[in-house]
Amino acid sequence: MTDSLTSPLRIGIVGAGIGGLAAACALRAAGHDVQVFEQSRQFLRVGADINLTPNAVRALDGLAPGIGEAVRASAARPTHRISRLWDSGEETSRLAMGDTAEQQYGAPQLTIHRADLLAALAEAFPQERVHFGKRAQAIAQDHSQGEVAIRFADDSEVRRLDLLVGADGIHSVVRAALFGDEQPRFTGVVAFRAVVPTARVGGVPDLGAFTKWWGPTPESQIVTFPLNQGRDTFIFATTAQDSWHEESWTTPGSVDELRAVYRDFHPHARALLDACDAVLKTALYERDPLPEWSQGAITLLGDACHPMMPFMAQGAGSAIEDAVVLARCVGLAGQPAEVPSVLRRYEAARQERASRIQIGSRGNNWLRAGGNADWVYGYDAWAVPV
Ligand code: FAD
C-alpha cells in the first residue's frame, strides 16, 4: 500500500471512469481528501467487456479492501490465451492463464463486464465524494500559490485544490488545458461487440479460454472470451472502414454485414458470429505518446494521456497501473509544495511503459505466434521503483 502522509492533500479528479475511480480509491487509501467530478448524471451500464490481464488484476487487488473479491464475484477466469489462424483454425500460440498465471504473476487474468468493474470501484469509494453532472470546462492554476481551480459547465467552481488529476478519457479537457487542443486520430478500424449465452455457441472449442482468430489483414480478427463466470461469451471483431467514424458504446451495427466480412473464416469462428442476434459498433481512435503528462500541480492518467488501440487489452489496465503509481508517488509529498516534484516522479515511473504499450497496441501483433508476455503481465505497480 502507499506510504502515509504527514498532511492530507486536497485532490480533485476529473472523470469517474475506470482510471479516475481507481485513482480515487488509491489516493483516499493514502489518507487524502479526494473528490471526483463526473460529467454524466449517473454511472451508465454501457460497454460490454473488460479483459484484465494479470498486471491489471494485481494493481486492482491492492486498491481497497474487498475490491478483488467484488470483481471475482462476477468475473470469469480464462483458462488460456490462444491464437488461431483464421482459415485453418491452426493454433499458433497457447499460454496457460488461470492458476498458472496466478502462480507466475501473482494474479490471474479476469474478464468482466465493464459496468461490473465500475460498480466494484464505485462501491469502494464514498458515494458522496463523486459529484455527477459536473462537466469540467476550464482549469486555472496559480503557480505562486500552488493551487488549482476547476470551472464546470453548470457555472459552479471548485478552488484551492493541491492536486488535480485529469482522468477524463481520450477527449480530455484537462489535457487540452495543459498541452493544447489536438484531436485524436481515427484509425480506420471499427470494432463490433456482442455478448451471447455460452450455450448458444456450444460447438466451438475452448470457450473457457481467451481466443483470438487472426485474419488475413491486420484489421480482421475475432476475439472471444467468457464473461459472467462463463454463462455468457463475449465476441469482438474489427473491420477496416473509412466511411463511418463515430465513437459510441451504444450504436447498433449490422450482424449480416459482419458475417459477410468473415464469410471465409473457419467454421468455428463463423459459428461465433452466427450466434449473435445483435452487435454494437464503435470507431477506434488513438493518439501518439504524449511527451509530458503534468504541469505544476496538474497531471493526467489513463486514456487522457495514453489512449491506445484495444489489441493488447491494456487500456484500462494501464489506467489502473497509473492510479497505483500516482498514489505511491503522491505519498512521498509531505506538503503541497512538493506536489509538482512527485508528479515528475510519477511520469518518470510510468511514461516509458505506457508509451511502449501504446505503440505496441497499434501494431496488432501481440502474442500472434507465441512470444514472452512477462514484461506486460509480470509488472507490479505496487512494487516498481518510484
Ligand atoms: P474513460 O473510461 O474514457 O473515462 C473517462 C471518464 O471521464 C468518463 O466517465 C467520462 O464521462 C468522464 N469525462 C470526460 N470528460 C469529462 C469532463 N470534461 N468533465 C467531467 N468528466 C468527464 N482496456 C482493457 O484494459 N482491456 C480491454 O479488454 C479493453 N477493451 C476495449 C475495447 C474497446 C472497443 C475499446 C474502445 C477500449 C477497450 N479498452 C480495453 C480500453 C479501455 O476501455 C480504456 O482504456 C479505459 O476505459 C480508459 O479509462 P479512463 O478512465 O482513462 O477513461
Short mmCIF file of C-alpha atoms and ligand atoms in Angstrom, two decimals:
data_model
loop_
_atom_site.label_atom_id
_atom_site.label_comp_id
_atom_site.label_asym_id
_atom_site.label_seq_id
_atom_site.Cartn_x
_atom_site.Cartn_y
_atom_site.Cartn_z
CA MET A 1 0.00 0.00 0.00
CA THR A 2 1.02 3.66 -0.27
CA ASP A 3 3.08 5.41 2.40
CA SER A 4 1.08 7.52 4.82
CA LEU A 5 1.35 11.32 4.57
CA THR A 6 2.15 13.97 7.06
CA SER A 7 -0.77 16.10 5.85
CA PRO A 8 -3.68 15.18 3.56
CA LEU A 9 -3.82 16.93 0.22
CA ARG A 10 -6.99 18.34 -1.33
CA ILE A 11 -7.28 16.39 -4.57
CA GLY A 12 -9.78 16.78 -7.39
CA ILE A 13 -10.17 14.08 -10.05
CA VAL A 14 -11.97 14.89 -13.31
CA GLY A 15 -13.67 11.74 -14.65
CA ALA A 16 -15.23 8.77 -12.83
CA GLY A 17 -14.21 6.12 -15.37
CA ILE A 18 -12.03 3.13 -14.51
CA GLY A 19 -8.87 5.26 -14.17
CA GLY A 20 -10.48 8.08 -12.19
CA LEU A 21 -12.17 5.75 -9.70
CA ALA A 22 -9.03 3.62 -9.33
CA ALA A 23 -7.04 6.78 -8.54
CA ALA A 24 -9.75 7.95 -6.14
CA CYS A 25 -9.52 4.65 -4.22
CA ALA A 26 -5.72 4.61 -4.14
CA LEU A 27 -5.33 8.29 -3.13
CA ARG A 28 -8.02 8.01 -0.47
CA ALA A 29 -6.37 4.88 0.94
CA ALA A 30 -3.23 7.03 1.30
CA GLY A 31 -5.20 9.42 3.52
CA HIS A 32 -6.07 12.27 1.14
CA ASP A 33 -9.16 14.41 0.82
CA VAL A 34 -10.35 13.25 -2.63
CA GLN A 35 -13.35 14.48 -4.67
CA VAL A 36 -14.33 13.14 -8.11
CA PHE A 37 -16.18 15.20 -10.75
CA GLU A 38 -18.01 13.32 -13.50
CA GLN A 39 -19.90 14.82 -16.43
CA SER A 40 -22.53 12.03 -16.65
CA ARG A 41 -25.65 12.23 -14.47
CA GLN A 42 -25.03 8.70 -13.13
CA PHE A 43 -22.98 5.60 -13.82
CA LEU A 44 -24.26 4.14 -17.09
CA ARG A 45 -24.31 0.40 -17.74
CA VAL A 46 -22.62 0.76 -21.13
CA GLY A 47 -19.88 -1.18 -22.89
CA ALA A 48 -19.54 -4.91 -22.61
CA ASP A 49 -16.26 -6.45 -21.66
CA ILE A 50 -13.00 -5.63 -19.99
CA ASN A 51 -10.20 -8.13 -20.24
CA LEU A 52 -7.98 -7.61 -17.19
CA THR A 53 -4.61 -9.27 -17.65
CA PRO A 54 -2.65 -10.33 -14.51
CA ASN A 55 -0.80 -6.99 -14.21
CA ALA A 56 -4.14 -5.14 -14.12
CA VAL A 57 -5.68 -7.54 -11.59
CA ARG A 58 -2.62 -7.24 -9.36
CA ALA A 59 -2.88 -3.43 -9.39
CA LEU A 60 -6.64 -3.58 -8.80
CA ASP A 61 -6.41 -6.05 -5.90
CA GLY A 62 -4.49 -3.59 -3.69
CA LEU A 63 -6.72 -0.56 -4.30
CA ALA A 64 -9.18 -1.11 -1.45
CA PRO A 65 -10.23 -3.91 0.88
CA GLY A 66 -12.77 -6.23 -0.73
CA ILE A 67 -12.36 -4.95 -4.27
CA GLY A 68 -10.65 -8.11 -5.53
CA GLU A 69 -13.46 -10.24 -4.08
CA ALA A 70 -16.14 -7.98 -5.61
CA VAL A 71 -14.55 -8.27 -9.05
CA ARG A 72 -14.08 -12.04 -8.78
CA ALA A 73 -17.76 -12.47 -7.80
CA SER A 74 -18.85 -11.69 -11.36
CA ALA A 75 -15.71 -12.09 -13.48
CA ALA A 76 -14.70 -15.14 -15.48
CA ARG A 77 -11.21 -16.58 -15.25
CA PRO A 78 -9.99 -17.65 -18.70
CA THR A 79 -8.09 -20.90 -18.72
CA HIS A 80 -5.71 -19.99 -21.59
CA ARG A 81 -4.80 -17.32 -24.07
CA ILE A 82 -4.94 -18.92 -27.52
CA SER A 83 -4.11 -17.65 -31.03
CA ARG A 84 -5.57 -19.38 -34.11
CA LEU A 85 -5.26 -18.84 -37.85
CA TRP A 86 -8.43 -17.56 -39.47
CA ASP A 87 -8.78 -20.20 -42.22
CA SER A 88 -7.29 -23.47 -40.95
CA GLY A 89 -8.02 -22.88 -37.25
CA GLU A 90 -4.41 -23.95 -36.54
CA GLU A 91 -3.29 -22.95 -33.06
CA THR A 92 -0.21 -20.66 -33.24
CA SER A 93 0.16 -19.94 -29.53
CA ARG A 94 -1.28 -21.10 -26.21
CA LEU A 95 -0.44 -19.53 -22.85
CA ALA A 96 -1.83 -21.08 -19.68
CA MET A 97 -3.69 -18.46 -17.63
CA GLY A 98 -5.86 -19.29 -14.54
CA ASP A 99 -3.82 -20.83 -11.70
CA THR A 100 -0.64 -20.86 -13.80
CA ALA A 101 -0.80 -17.09 -14.30
CA GLU A 102 -1.66 -16.59 -10.66
CA GLN A 103 1.44 -18.51 -9.59
CA GLN A 104 3.66 -16.83 -12.18
CA TYR A 105 2.42 -13.24 -11.90
CA GLY A 106 0.69 -13.06 -8.53
CA ALA A 107 -2.76 -12.62 -10.08
CA PRO A 108 -4.96 -14.37 -12.64
CA GLN A 109 -6.43 -12.97 -15.84
CA LEU A 110 -10.07 -11.92 -15.26
CA THR A 111 -12.70 -10.97 -17.81
CA ILE A 112 -15.59 -8.88 -16.57
CA HIS A 113 -18.46 -6.71 -17.75
CA ARG A 114 -17.19 -3.12 -17.79
CA ALA A 115 -20.17 -1.99 -15.69
CA ASP A 116 -19.42 -4.62 -13.02
CA LEU A 117 -15.83 -3.39 -12.80
CA LEU A 118 -17.01 0.23 -12.48
CA ALA A 119 -19.55 -0.83 -9.83
CA ALA A 120 -16.84 -2.59 -7.79
CA LEU A 121 -14.65 0.53 -7.95
CA ALA A 122 -17.56 2.84 -7.12
CA GLU A 123 -18.53 0.65 -4.16
CA ALA A 124 -15.02 1.01 -2.74
CA PHE A 125 -15.14 4.84 -2.70
CA PRO A 126 -17.57 7.03 -0.70
CA GLN A 127 -20.57 7.82 -2.88
CA GLU A 128 -20.92 11.36 -1.54
CA ARG A 129 -17.46 12.20 -2.90
CA VAL A 130 -18.45 11.51 -6.53
CA HIS A 131 -20.19 14.57 -7.99
CA PHE A 132 -22.26 13.79 -11.09
CA GLY A 133 -23.37 16.29 -13.72
CA LYS A 134 -20.08 18.18 -13.36
CA ARG A 135 -18.52 18.69 -16.78
CA ALA A 136 -15.14 20.37 -16.39
CA GLN A 137 -14.81 23.23 -18.83
CA ALA A 138 -11.83 25.29 -17.72
CA ILE A 139 -8.83 24.75 -15.47
CA ALA A 140 -6.82 27.51 -13.77
CA GLN A 141 -3.55 27.11 -11.93
CA ASP A 142 -1.96 29.67 -9.62
CA HIS A 143 1.68 28.61 -9.71
CA SER A 144 2.75 31.03 -6.94
CA GLN A 145 0.24 29.52 -4.50
CA GLY A 146 0.40 26.01 -5.96
CA GLU A 147 -3.39 25.95 -6.20
CA VAL A 148 -5.71 24.69 -8.89
CA ALA A 149 -9.34 25.56 -9.71
CA ILE A 150 -11.89 23.82 -11.99
CA ARG A 151 -14.85 25.58 -13.59
CA PHE A 152 -17.77 23.38 -14.66
CA ALA A 153 -20.33 23.71 -17.45
CA ASP A 154 -23.06 24.48 -14.85
CA ASP A 155 -21.00 27.56 -13.83
CA SER A 156 -20.01 26.11 -10.48
CA GLU A 157 -16.38 26.07 -9.44
CA VAL A 158 -14.02 24.18 -7.16
CA ARG A 159 -10.97 26.09 -5.89
CA ARG A 160 -7.85 25.65 -3.84
CA LEU A 161 -7.02 22.10 -4.88
CA ASP A 162 -3.47 20.97 -4.08
CA LEU A 163 -3.58 18.44 -6.94
CA LEU A 164 -5.80 17.97 -9.98
CA VAL A 165 -5.87 14.65 -11.85
CA GLY A 166 -7.30 14.61 -15.38
CA ALA A 167 -8.84 11.13 -15.79
CA ASP A 168 -11.28 12.39 -18.38
CA GLY A 169 -10.58 10.00 -21.23
CA ILE A 170 -9.41 10.32 -24.82
CA HIS A 171 -11.05 13.76 -25.34
CA SER A 172 -9.58 15.09 -22.08
CA VAL A 173 -10.35 18.72 -21.32
CA VAL A 174 -7.57 18.72 -18.73
CA ARG A 175 -5.05 17.53 -21.32
CA ALA A 176 -6.20 20.28 -23.73
CA ALA A 177 -5.83 22.88 -20.97
CA LEU A 178 -2.25 21.77 -20.32
CA PHE A 179 -0.95 20.94 -23.78
CA GLY A 180 -3.36 22.38 -26.36
CA ASP A 181 -6.45 21.12 -28.12
CA GLU A 182 -5.35 18.47 -30.62
CA GLN A 183 -7.94 15.97 -31.86
CA PRO A 184 -7.43 12.17 -31.62
CA ARG A 185 -6.97 10.33 -34.92
CA PHE A 186 -9.47 7.89 -36.47
CA THR A 187 -7.55 4.66 -37.10
CA GLY A 188 -9.72 3.40 -39.98
CA VAL A 189 -10.83 0.49 -37.78
CA VAL A 190 -14.34 -0.16 -36.47
CA ALA A 191 -14.90 -2.57 -33.55
CA PHE A 192 -18.03 -4.74 -33.19
CA ARG A 193 -19.02 -6.25 -29.83
CA ALA A 194 -21.63 -8.79 -28.75
CA VAL A 195 -22.47 -10.84 -25.67
CA VAL A 196 -24.28 -14.15 -26.23
CA PRO A 197 -25.27 -17.02 -23.91
CA THR A 198 -22.43 -19.56 -23.98
CA ALA A 199 -24.90 -22.41 -24.51
CA ARG A 200 -25.69 -20.96 -27.93
CA VAL A 201 -22.11 -21.44 -29.19
CA GLY A 202 -21.76 -24.91 -27.73
CA GLY A 203 -19.98 -26.47 -30.71
CA VAL A 204 -16.96 -24.16 -30.55
CA PRO A 205 -13.95 -25.50 -28.59
CA ASP A 206 -12.11 -23.66 -25.78
CA LEU A 207 -14.95 -21.31 -24.81
CA GLY A 208 -13.38 -21.07 -21.35
CA ALA A 209 -10.28 -19.51 -22.90
CA PHE A 210 -9.43 -16.13 -24.40
CA THR A 211 -9.09 -16.94 -28.12
CA LYS A 212 -8.04 -14.68 -30.95
CA TRP A 213 -8.65 -15.69 -34.57
CA TRP A 214 -6.05 -13.83 -36.63
CA GLY A 215 -7.38 -12.78 -40.05
CA PRO A 216 -5.63 -12.23 -43.38
CA THR A 217 -5.37 -8.44 -42.84
CA PRO A 218 -4.31 -6.56 -39.68
CA GLU A 219 -7.87 -5.28 -39.20
CA SER A 220 -9.66 -8.62 -39.47
CA GLN A 221 -9.77 -10.63 -36.28
CA ILE A 222 -12.29 -12.24 -33.98
CA VAL A 223 -11.67 -12.37 -30.24
CA THR A 224 -13.78 -14.38 -27.85
CA PHE A 225 -13.71 -14.99 -24.10
CA PRO A 226 -16.05 -15.91 -21.23
CA LEU A 227 -17.99 -13.32 -19.21
CA ASN A 228 -20.21 -13.62 -16.12
CA GLN A 229 -18.35 -16.67 -14.80
CA GLY A 230 -18.76 -18.40 -18.15
CA ARG A 231 -22.54 -18.08 -18.55
CA ASP A 232 -22.01 -15.63 -21.41
CA THR A 233 -19.47 -15.43 -24.22
CA PHE A 234 -18.10 -12.10 -25.39
CA ILE A 235 -17.35 -11.69 -29.09
CA PHE A 236 -15.25 -8.86 -30.54
CA ALA A 237 -14.46 -8.35 -34.21
CA THR A 238 -12.91 -5.50 -36.15
CA THR A 239 -13.13 -4.34 -39.76
CA ALA A 240 -11.41 -1.65 -41.82
CA GLN A 241 -13.76 1.19 -42.73
CA ASP A 242 -13.44 4.74 -43.86
CA SER A 243 -17.00 5.99 -44.23
CA TRP A 244 -18.27 5.70 -40.63
CA HIS A 245 -16.27 7.02 -37.69
CA GLU A 246 -18.45 7.57 -34.66
CA GLU A 247 -17.24 6.74 -31.14
CA SER A 248 -20.08 5.10 -29.27
CA TRP A 249 -20.87 2.48 -26.62
CA THR A 250 -24.47 2.13 -27.82
CA THR A 251 -24.68 2.30 -31.66
CA PRO A 252 -26.04 -0.92 -33.22
CA GLY A 253 -24.08 -2.49 -36.08
CA SER A 254 -25.24 -4.91 -38.77
CA VAL A 255 -24.69 -8.60 -37.91
CA ASP A 256 -25.20 -9.53 -41.55
CA GLU A 257 -22.53 -7.09 -42.68
CA LEU A 258 -20.14 -8.59 -40.13
CA ARG A 259 -20.91 -12.17 -41.19
CA ALA A 260 -20.29 -11.18 -44.81
CA VAL A 261 -16.82 -9.80 -43.96
CA TYR A 262 -15.92 -13.02 -42.12
CA ARG A 263 -17.60 -15.46 -44.52
CA ASP A 264 -14.31 -17.24 -45.40
CA PHE A 265 -13.18 -17.76 -41.80
CA HIS A 266 -13.01 -21.22 -40.19
CA PRO A 267 -16.46 -22.70 -39.33
CA HIS A 268 -15.81 -22.33 -35.58
CA ALA A 269 -15.09 -18.62 -35.99
CA ARG A 270 -18.18 -18.20 -38.16
CA ALA A 271 -20.27 -20.07 -35.58
CA LEU A 272 -19.41 -17.33 -33.08
CA LEU A 273 -20.85 -14.67 -35.36
CA ASP A 274 -23.83 -16.88 -36.23
CA ALA A 275 -24.71 -16.92 -32.51
CA CYS A 276 -25.01 -13.10 -32.39
CA ASP A 277 -28.51 -11.58 -32.54
CA ALA A 278 -27.16 -8.06 -32.35
CA VAL A 279 -23.84 -6.23 -32.30
CA LEU A 280 -22.74 -2.78 -31.15
CA LYS A 281 -20.12 -0.85 -33.05
CA THR A 282 -17.64 1.90 -32.37
CA ALA A 283 -14.90 3.55 -34.39
CA LEU A 284 -11.43 3.28 -32.82
CA TYR A 285 -9.35 6.42 -32.22
CA GLU A 286 -5.85 6.88 -30.88
CA ARG A 287 -3.12 9.43 -30.28
CA ASP A 288 0.67 9.43 -30.27
CA PRO A 289 2.53 9.17 -26.94
CA LEU A 290 2.47 12.48 -25.09
CA PRO A 291 5.95 13.78 -24.14
CA GLU A 292 4.76 15.25 -20.80
CA TRP A 293 1.81 14.35 -18.59
CA SER A 294 2.00 17.01 -15.87
CA GLN A 295 2.32 20.75 -15.35
CA GLY A 296 2.75 22.13 -11.84
CA ALA A 297 0.11 20.51 -9.64
CA ILE A 298 -1.94 19.04 -12.51
CA THR A 299 -1.42 15.61 -14.07
CA LEU A 300 -3.15 13.10 -16.33
CA LEU A 301 -3.79 9.37 -16.27
CA GLY A 302 -5.36 6.63 -18.38
CA ASP A 303 -6.80 7.47 -21.80
CA ALA A 304 -6.34 11.19 -21.07
CA CYS A 305 -2.59 10.74 -21.60
CA HIS A 306 -2.19 7.41 -23.45
CA PRO A 307 -5.29 6.31 -25.38
CA MET A 308 -4.47 3.11 -27.26
CA MET A 309 -5.90 0.53 -29.62
CA PRO A 310 -7.54 -2.40 -27.76
CA PHE A 311 -5.31 -5.07 -29.37
CA MET A 312 -3.19 -5.73 -26.27
CA ALA A 313 -6.18 -5.22 -23.93
CA GLN A 314 -4.16 -2.82 -21.81
CA GLY A 315 -6.09 0.48 -21.85
CA ALA A 316 -7.99 0.00 -18.60
CA GLY A 317 -5.13 -1.97 -17.06
CA SER A 318 -2.70 0.87 -17.80
CA ALA A 319 -5.11 3.37 -16.25
CA ILE A 320 -5.25 1.28 -13.05
CA GLU A 321 -1.45 0.95 -13.01
CA ASP A 322 -1.17 4.76 -13.40
CA ALA A 323 -3.54 5.20 -10.46
CA VAL A 324 -1.46 2.98 -8.18
CA VAL A 325 1.89 4.53 -9.12
CA LEU A 326 0.43 8.06 -8.87
CA ALA A 327 -0.83 7.37 -5.33
CA ARG A 328 2.52 5.90 -4.33
CA CYS A 329 4.36 8.97 -5.66
CA VAL A 330 1.93 11.43 -4.08
CA GLY A 331 2.56 9.55 -0.84
CA LEU A 332 6.11 10.90 -0.98
CA ALA A 333 4.91 14.53 -0.77
CA GLY A 334 4.95 15.77 2.80
CA GLN A 335 3.34 19.11 1.84
CA PRO A 336 1.50 20.71 -1.11
CA ALA A 337 4.64 22.49 -2.37
CA GLU A 338 6.16 19.09 -3.17
CA VAL A 339 3.33 18.03 -5.48
CA PRO A 340 4.99 19.16 -8.75
CA SER A 341 8.15 17.17 -7.97
CA VAL A 342 6.28 13.98 -7.06
CA LEU A 343 4.26 14.29 -10.27
CA ARG A 344 7.57 14.27 -12.16
CA ARG A 345 8.41 11.02 -10.39
CA TYR A 346 5.04 9.57 -11.38
CA GLU A 347 5.64 10.48 -15.02
CA ALA A 348 9.18 9.09 -14.93
CA ALA A 349 7.96 5.80 -13.46
CA ARG A 350 5.06 5.33 -15.90
CA GLN A 351 5.75 7.00 -19.21
CA GLU A 352 8.11 4.56 -20.89
CA ARG A 353 5.93 1.51 -20.22
CA ALA A 354 2.68 3.25 -21.17
CA SER A 355 4.17 4.57 -24.43
CA ARG A 356 5.63 1.18 -25.32
CA ILE A 357 2.25 -0.48 -24.85
CA GLN A 358 0.52 2.34 -26.74
CA ILE A 359 2.83 1.84 -29.74
CA GLY A 360 2.70 -1.95 -29.42
CA SER A 361 -1.10 -1.93 -29.42
CA ARG A 362 -1.07 -0.05 -32.72
CA GLY A 363 0.86 -2.90 -34.37
CA ASN A 364 -1.67 -5.62 -33.51
CA ASN A 365 0.85 -8.45 -33.33
CA TRP A 366 0.76 -9.15 -29.60
CA LEU A 367 1.16 -12.91 -28.95
CA ARG A 368 0.19 -13.71 -32.51
CA ALA A 369 2.55 -16.69 -32.67
CA GLY A 370 3.91 -17.14 -29.16
CA GLY A 371 6.25 -14.64 -27.56
CA ASN A 372 7.01 -13.73 -23.98
CA ALA A 373 4.23 -11.87 -22.16
CA ASP A 374 6.21 -11.35 -18.94
CA TRP A 375 7.10 -7.68 -19.46
CA VAL A 376 3.40 -6.81 -19.67
CA TYR A 377 1.77 -9.37 -17.36
CA GLY A 378 4.57 -9.50 -14.77
CA TYR A 379 4.54 -5.75 -13.97
CA ASP A 380 3.73 -4.94 -10.35
CA ALA A 381 2.54 -1.34 -9.96
CA TRP A 382 2.75 -1.69 -6.17
CA ALA A 383 6.47 -2.54 -6.28
CA VAL A 384 8.07 -0.71 -9.25
CA PRO A 385 10.65 1.83 -8.08
CA VAL A 386 9.30 5.37 -7.79
P1 FAD B 1 -12.66 6.62 -19.70
O1 FAD B 1 -13.12 5.25 -19.47
O2 FAD B 1 -12.91 7.24 -21.03
O3 FAD B 1 -13.35 7.53 -18.59
C1 FAD B 1 -13.33 8.93 -18.64
C2 FAD B 1 -14.44 9.48 -17.75
O4 FAD B 1 -14.34 10.89 -17.73
C3 FAD B 1 -15.83 9.16 -18.29
O5 FAD B 1 -16.66 8.73 -17.23
C4 FAD B 1 -16.30 10.49 -18.87
O6 FAD B 1 -17.70 10.65 -18.83
C5 FAD B 1 -15.60 11.47 -17.95
N1 FAD B 1 -15.35 12.79 -18.55
C6 FAD B 1 -14.90 13.05 -19.80
N2 FAD B 1 -14.77 14.37 -19.99
C7 FAD B 1 -15.16 14.96 -18.82
C8 FAD B 1 -15.24 16.32 -18.38
N3 FAD B 1 -14.91 17.35 -19.19
N4 FAD B 1 -15.66 16.59 -17.12
C9 FAD B 1 -16.02 15.56 -16.28
N5 FAD B 1 -15.96 14.25 -16.65
C10 FAD B 1 -15.53 13.97 -17.90
N6 FAD B 1 -8.92 -1.94 -21.95
C11 FAD B 1 -8.54 -3.05 -21.29
O7 FAD B 1 -7.74 -2.95 -20.32
N7 FAD B 1 -9.00 -4.29 -21.63
C12 FAD B 1 -9.87 -4.45 -22.67
O8 FAD B 1 -10.27 -5.60 -22.95
C13 FAD B 1 -10.29 -3.30 -23.41
N8 FAD B 1 -11.14 -3.41 -24.45
C14 FAD B 1 -11.54 -2.30 -25.13
C15 FAD B 1 -12.42 -2.44 -26.22
C16 FAD B 1 -12.83 -1.32 -26.93
C17 FAD B 1 -13.78 -1.48 -28.10
C18 FAD B 1 -12.35 -0.04 -26.55
C19 FAD B 1 -12.80 1.20 -27.31
C20 FAD B 1 -11.47 0.11 -25.47
C21 FAD B 1 -11.06 -1.02 -24.76
N9 FAD B 1 -10.18 -0.92 -23.68
C22 FAD B 1 -9.78 -2.03 -23.00
C23 FAD B 1 -9.65 0.38 -23.27
C24 FAD B 1 -10.37 0.93 -22.06
O9 FAD B 1 -11.76 0.94 -22.26
C25 FAD B 1 -9.90 2.35 -21.77
O10 FAD B 1 -8.51 2.43 -21.90
C26 FAD B 1 -10.29 2.74 -20.36
O11 FAD B 1 -11.68 2.75 -20.22
C27 FAD B 1 -9.73 4.11 -20.02
O12 FAD B 1 -10.21 4.52 -18.79
P2 FAD B 1 -10.16 6.03 -18.38
O13 FAD B 1 -10.75 6.08 -17.01
O14 FAD B 1 -8.80 6.58 -18.62
O15 FAD B 1 -11.10 6.79 -19.43
#
